[in-house]
Amino acid sequence: MMDDEKIIDLFFARSESAIKELDTKYGKICHKLSYNILNNLLDAEECVNDAYLGTWNAIPPERPNPLLAFVCVLVRRYSIMRHRANTAMKRNSSYDIAISELEHCIKDPKDVEKTVEAKALARIIEEFLDTLSQENRVIFMSRYWFSDSYKNIAARTGLTEKNVSVRLTRVRKQLREYLTEREVLV
Amino acid sequence: MSAQVFMDAMGEINVKYVEEVLTYRCPAKHKTLPVWLKGGIAACLAAIVSLGAFFAVNAEARAAFCSWVRDVYEDQIVYRFFGEPVSEELPEYHISWIPAGYEIVDVFYNGDLYNAFYQQGDDVMSAFVFEYFFVQDNALIGFLHFDDEDYLYRNINVKGIQADFYEALLPEETNDLIWVDERANIVFSLNGFLDESAMVRIAESVVLSESTK
């Protein structure tokens, strides 16, 4: 498969084969990520195409490194936007399940509405992620960024599904404590 | 804060965390230790000492082999068992000695698994669980620990049978004891907040109930 650098060069040259090469190399991962969120093959296909178009528009001037992570960010963003648009969609994707797990963890016990800017919260989450072991960080990100199933996370990390479940429960508890200490949760 | 807000913020985090997942390769971090693989000996002994109809019924299955492996993960230990499927009903065992003040508060039995919960009054932290099941394919039992440095592991002896004892070093975790009676083809386990001597004494008091003999 083509090197990321060469694919990016194709984007810079405005060659349509850039998207073809991008899809050949990373299409499977992108489709899976989108499907985890949408639970619909057609929607996932469209969101991945939107992400490819976003990549086309961003490069140049951008020269993302790593390329895959950059595309995944776009795929996730478009997929979540589509997920919200599909209000009538049956809520049964991995993303829905991951969200419901978090609802129990971070819902404010006093029901106080507290507005936190996404970017500020993102920095706090990054600080929290830095406190985790690499393995736990990968598990957490796999679940709440990639909306991966326990089964896939277990396969990725070499743990049992039960072990993954236990780890996630503990990390959510740690997250809650971390957010409470920083007064994100009251 | 809603989970949706959180998920939005997740979308804003540094791409290095995404990259870490995409490039993550799990290290070979758990070891699998084949512990016992003792062919027919147990079955022959069982036949010789003739413990009655119970052992005679399924002697061929016993003769196949009795084996298990212990998988040690970072925060759990899993015993996986291998053996011919056992069609007969699980015999009835009971504990003939329990520490003062304890009583049985719950029992689960479905023919394949026996699980009894003992407790001292209303004190849940005093509880211990006695469990047993046949050694056969797909049977497994696991003990959870927060970390592999949170317990001490040692081999001990329960009525002449080699047993594994896990001493928890954290007050919120239980001690675990597991042993395999190869003659009976049964795995026994105890876990609870009791100390080693009490658990061994309980284990050594396990006997086949009159109704099964």
Short mmCIF file of N, CA and C in Angstrom, two decimals, chain B residues 13-86:
data_model
loop_
_atom_site.label_atom_id
_atom_site.label_comp_id
_atom_site.label_asym_id
_atom_site.label_seq_id
_atom_site.Cartn_x
_atom_site.Cartn_y
_atom_site.Cartn_z
N ILE B 13 -10.24 16.44 21.45
CA ILE B 13 -8.95 16.13 22.10
C ILE B 13 -7.85 15.95 21.06
N ASN B 14 -6.64 16.06 21.56
CA ASN B 14 -5.48 15.99 20.68
C ASN B 14 -5.46 14.67 19.90
N VAL B 15 -5.10 14.79 18.65
CA VAL B 15 -5.13 13.63 17.75
C VAL B 15 -4.12 12.56 18.17
N LYS B 16 -3.18 12.93 19.03
CA LYS B 16 -2.17 11.93 19.44
C LYS B 16 -2.81 10.77 20.20
N TYR B 17 -3.93 11.06 20.89
CA TYR B 17 -4.61 9.98 21.62
C TYR B 17 -5.31 9.03 20.66
N VAL B 18 -5.78 9.58 19.56
CA VAL B 18 -6.41 8.75 18.51
C VAL B 18 -5.33 7.89 17.85
N GLU B 19 -4.23 8.53 17.57
CA GLU B 19 -3.11 7.85 16.92
C GLU B 19 -2.60 6.70 17.80
N GLU B 20 -2.60 6.94 19.09
CA GLU B 20 -2.11 5.90 20.00
C GLU B 20 -2.94 4.62 19.89
N VAL B 21 -4.26 4.81 19.75
CA VAL B 21 -5.13 3.63 19.62
C VAL B 21 -4.88 2.96 18.28
N LEU B 22 -4.76 3.76 17.24
CA LEU B 22 -4.61 3.21 15.90
C LEU B 22 -3.32 2.44 15.73
N THR B 23 -2.32 2.81 16.49
CA THR B 23 -1.02 2.15 16.34
C THR B 23 -0.72 1.18 17.48
N TYR B 24 -1.67 1.02 18.38
CA TYR B 24 -1.42 0.20 19.58
C TYR B 24 -1.27 -1.28 19.22
N ARG B 25 -0.25 -1.85 19.73
CA ARG B 25 -0.06 -3.31 19.59
C ARG B 25 0.05 -3.87 20.99
N CYS B 26 -0.84 -4.80 21.31
CA CYS B 26 -0.83 -5.29 22.70
C CYS B 26 0.41 -6.13 22.96
N PRO B 27 1.05 -5.85 24.08
CA PRO B 27 2.21 -6.66 24.44
C PRO B 27 1.79 -8.04 24.90
N ALA B 28 2.66 -9.00 24.76
CA ALA B 28 2.36 -10.36 25.25
C ALA B 28 2.51 -10.30 26.75
N LYS B 29 1.43 -9.91 27.44
CA LYS B 29 1.60 -9.59 28.85
C LYS B 29 1.07 -10.63 29.80
N HIS B 30 0.32 -11.59 29.31
CA HIS B 30 -0.11 -12.60 30.26
C HIS B 30 0.52 -13.94 29.93
N LYS B 31 0.76 -14.64 30.96
CA LYS B 31 1.39 -15.93 30.75
C LYS B 31 0.38 -17.03 31.00
N THR B 32 0.50 -18.06 30.21
CA THR B 32 -0.38 -19.20 30.40
C THR B 32 0.46 -20.36 30.93
N LEU B 33 0.08 -20.83 32.06
CA LEU B 33 0.87 -21.88 32.69
C LEU B 33 0.10 -23.19 32.70
N PRO B 34 0.50 -24.14 31.87
CA PRO B 34 -0.14 -25.43 31.98
C PRO B 34 0.24 -26.04 33.32
N VAL B 35 -0.71 -26.35 34.12
CA VAL B 35 -0.41 -26.78 35.48
C VAL B 35 -0.45 -28.30 35.62
N TRP B 36 -1.61 -28.85 35.33
CA TRP B 36 -1.71 -30.29 35.46
C TRP B 36 -2.18 -30.89 34.15
N LEU B 37 -1.64 -31.99 33.83
CA LEU B 37 -2.18 -32.74 32.70
C LEU B 37 -1.97 -34.20 33.05
N LYS B 38 -2.74 -34.62 33.94
CA LYS B 38 -2.52 -35.95 34.48
C LYS B 38 -3.53 -36.93 33.92
N GLY B 39 -3.08 -37.68 32.95
CA GLY B 39 -3.95 -38.66 32.31
C GLY B 39 -4.38 -39.72 33.28
N GLY B 40 -5.16 -40.58 32.87
CA GLY B 40 -5.87 -41.65 33.55
C GLY B 40 -5.59 -41.98 35.01
N ILE B 41 -4.52 -41.43 35.57
CA ILE B 41 -4.17 -41.84 36.94
C ILE B 41 -5.34 -41.62 37.90
N ALA B 42 -5.90 -40.46 37.82
CA ALA B 42 -6.99 -40.16 38.75
C ALA B 42 -8.14 -41.12 38.57
N ALA B 43 -8.44 -41.41 37.30
CA ALA B 43 -9.57 -42.29 37.04
C ALA B 43 -9.29 -43.70 37.53
N CYS B 44 -8.04 -44.17 37.31
CA CYS B 44 -7.70 -45.52 37.76
C CYS B 44 -7.82 -45.60 39.28
N LEU B 45 -7.30 -44.59 39.94
CA LEU B 45 -7.41 -44.57 41.39
C LEU B 45 -8.86 -44.60 41.82
N ALA B 46 -9.64 -43.81 41.10
CA ALA B 46 -11.05 -43.74 41.46
C ALA B 46 -11.71 -45.10 41.31
N ALA B 47 -11.34 -45.81 40.24
CA ALA B 47 -11.94 -47.11 40.02
C ALA B 47 -11.46 -48.11 41.06
N ILE B 48 -10.15 -48.01 41.38
CA ILE B 48 -9.57 -48.97 42.33
C ILE B 48 -10.21 -48.82 43.70
N VAL B 49 -10.26 -47.60 44.16
CA VAL B 49 -10.79 -47.43 45.51
C VAL B 49 -12.30 -47.56 45.53
N SER B 50 -12.88 -47.59 44.34
CA SER B 50 -14.30 -47.85 44.21
C SER B 50 -15.15 -47.04 45.18
N LEU B 51 -15.27 -45.81 44.86
CA LEU B 51 -16.05 -44.93 45.73
C LEU B 51 -17.54 -45.07 45.50
N GLY B 52 -17.91 -46.12 44.84
CA GLY B 52 -19.34 -46.37 44.69
C GLY B 52 -19.85 -46.06 43.32
N ALA B 53 -21.15 -46.12 43.24
CA ALA B 53 -21.79 -45.99 41.94
C ALA B 53 -21.46 -44.67 41.25
N PHE B 54 -21.29 -43.65 42.03
CA PHE B 54 -21.05 -42.33 41.45
C PHE B 54 -19.87 -42.33 40.50
N PHE B 55 -18.76 -42.92 40.94
CA PHE B 55 -17.59 -42.92 40.09
C PHE B 55 -17.71 -43.94 38.97
N ALA B 56 -18.43 -45.01 39.24
CA ALA B 56 -18.55 -46.06 38.23
C ALA B 56 -19.35 -45.57 37.03
N VAL B 57 -20.29 -44.76 37.28
CA VAL B 57 -21.19 -44.30 36.21
C VAL B 57 -20.42 -43.70 35.05
N ASN B 58 -19.46 -42.87 35.36
CA ASN B 58 -18.81 -42.13 34.29
C ASN B 58 -17.31 -42.35 34.29
N ALA B 59 -16.90 -43.57 34.51
CA ALA B 59 -15.48 -43.87 34.61
C ALA B 59 -14.73 -43.54 33.33
N GLU B 60 -15.39 -43.76 32.20
CA GLU B 60 -14.70 -43.49 30.94
C GLU B 60 -14.36 -42.02 30.80
N ALA B 61 -15.32 -41.19 31.21
CA ALA B 61 -15.07 -39.74 31.12
C ALA B 61 -13.90 -39.37 32.01
N ARG B 62 -13.85 -39.95 33.20
CA ARG B 62 -12.76 -39.65 34.12
C ARG B 62 -11.44 -40.09 33.53
N ALA B 63 -11.50 -41.22 32.80
CA ALA B 63 -10.27 -41.80 32.30
C ALA B 63 -9.67 -40.94 31.19
N ALA B 64 -10.47 -40.12 30.56
CA ALA B 64 -9.96 -39.33 29.45
C ALA B 64 -8.79 -38.48 29.94
N PHE B 65 -9.04 -37.48 30.67
CA PHE B 65 -8.00 -36.72 31.36
C PHE B 65 -8.65 -35.63 32.18
N CYS B 66 -7.86 -35.09 33.08
CA CYS B 66 -8.34 -34.01 33.92
C CYS B 66 -7.28 -32.93 33.86
N SER B 67 -7.59 -31.82 33.27
CA SER B 67 -6.56 -30.80 33.12
C SER B 67 -7.13 -29.40 33.20
N TRP B 68 -6.26 -28.49 33.44
CA TRP B 68 -6.67 -27.10 33.46
C TRP B 68 -5.46 -26.20 33.24
N VAL B 69 -5.74 -24.98 32.88
CA VAL B 69 -4.67 -23.99 32.78
C VAL B 69 -5.06 -22.78 33.61
N ARG B 70 -4.04 -22.08 34.07
CA ARG B 70 -4.27 -20.87 34.85
C ARG B 70 -3.73 -19.69 34.05
N ASP B 71 -4.60 -18.80 33.67
CA ASP B 71 -4.19 -17.60 32.93
C ASP B 71 -4.09 -16.46 33.92
N VAL B 72 -2.92 -15.86 33.99
CA VAL B 72 -2.73 -14.73 34.90
C VAL B 72 -2.72 -13.44 34.10
N TYR B 73 -3.74 -12.64 34.30
CA TYR B 73 -3.82 -11.34 33.64
C TYR B 73 -3.42 -10.27 34.65
N GLU B 74 -3.37 -9.06 34.17
CA GLU B 74 -2.95 -7.97 35.05
C GLU B 74 -3.88 -7.85 36.25
N ASP B 75 -5.17 -8.01 36.02
CA ASP B 75 -6.09 -7.81 37.14
C ASP B 75 -7.11 -8.92 37.30
N GLN B 76 -6.86 -10.05 36.71
CA GLN B 76 -7.70 -11.20 37.01
C GLN B 76 -6.95 -12.49 36.72
N ILE B 77 -7.38 -13.51 37.41
CA ILE B 77 -6.79 -14.83 37.22
C ILE B 77 -7.92 -15.74 36.78
N VAL B 78 -7.71 -16.43 35.69
CA VAL B 78 -8.77 -17.27 35.16
C VAL B 78 -8.27 -18.71 35.05
N TYR B 79 -9.04 -19.62 35.61
CA TYR B 79 -8.77 -21.04 35.46
C TYR B 79 -9.72 -21.59 34.40
N ARG B 80 -9.14 -22.23 33.39
CA ARG B 80 -9.96 -22.84 32.34
C ARG B 80 -9.76 -24.35 32.43
N PHE B 81 -10.85 -25.06 32.35
CA PHE B 81 -10.79 -26.50 32.54
C PHE B 81 -11.11 -27.24 31.25
N PHE B 82 -10.52 -28.43 31.14
CA PHE B 82 -10.73 -29.23 29.94
C PHE B 82 -11.08 -30.65 30.36
N GLY B 83 -11.99 -31.23 29.66
CA GLY B 83 -12.36 -32.60 29.96
C GLY B 83 -13.64 -32.97 29.24
N GLU B 84 -13.88 -34.27 29.19
CA GLU B 84 -15.09 -34.74 28.54
C GLU B 84 -16.32 -34.15 29.23
N PRO B 85 -17.36 -33.86 28.45
CA PRO B 85 -18.58 -33.35 29.08
C PRO B 85 -19.14 -34.36 30.08
N VAL B 86 -19.60 -33.89 31.19
CA VAL B 86 -20.17 -34.77 32.22
C VAL B 86 -21.68 -34.64 32.18
#
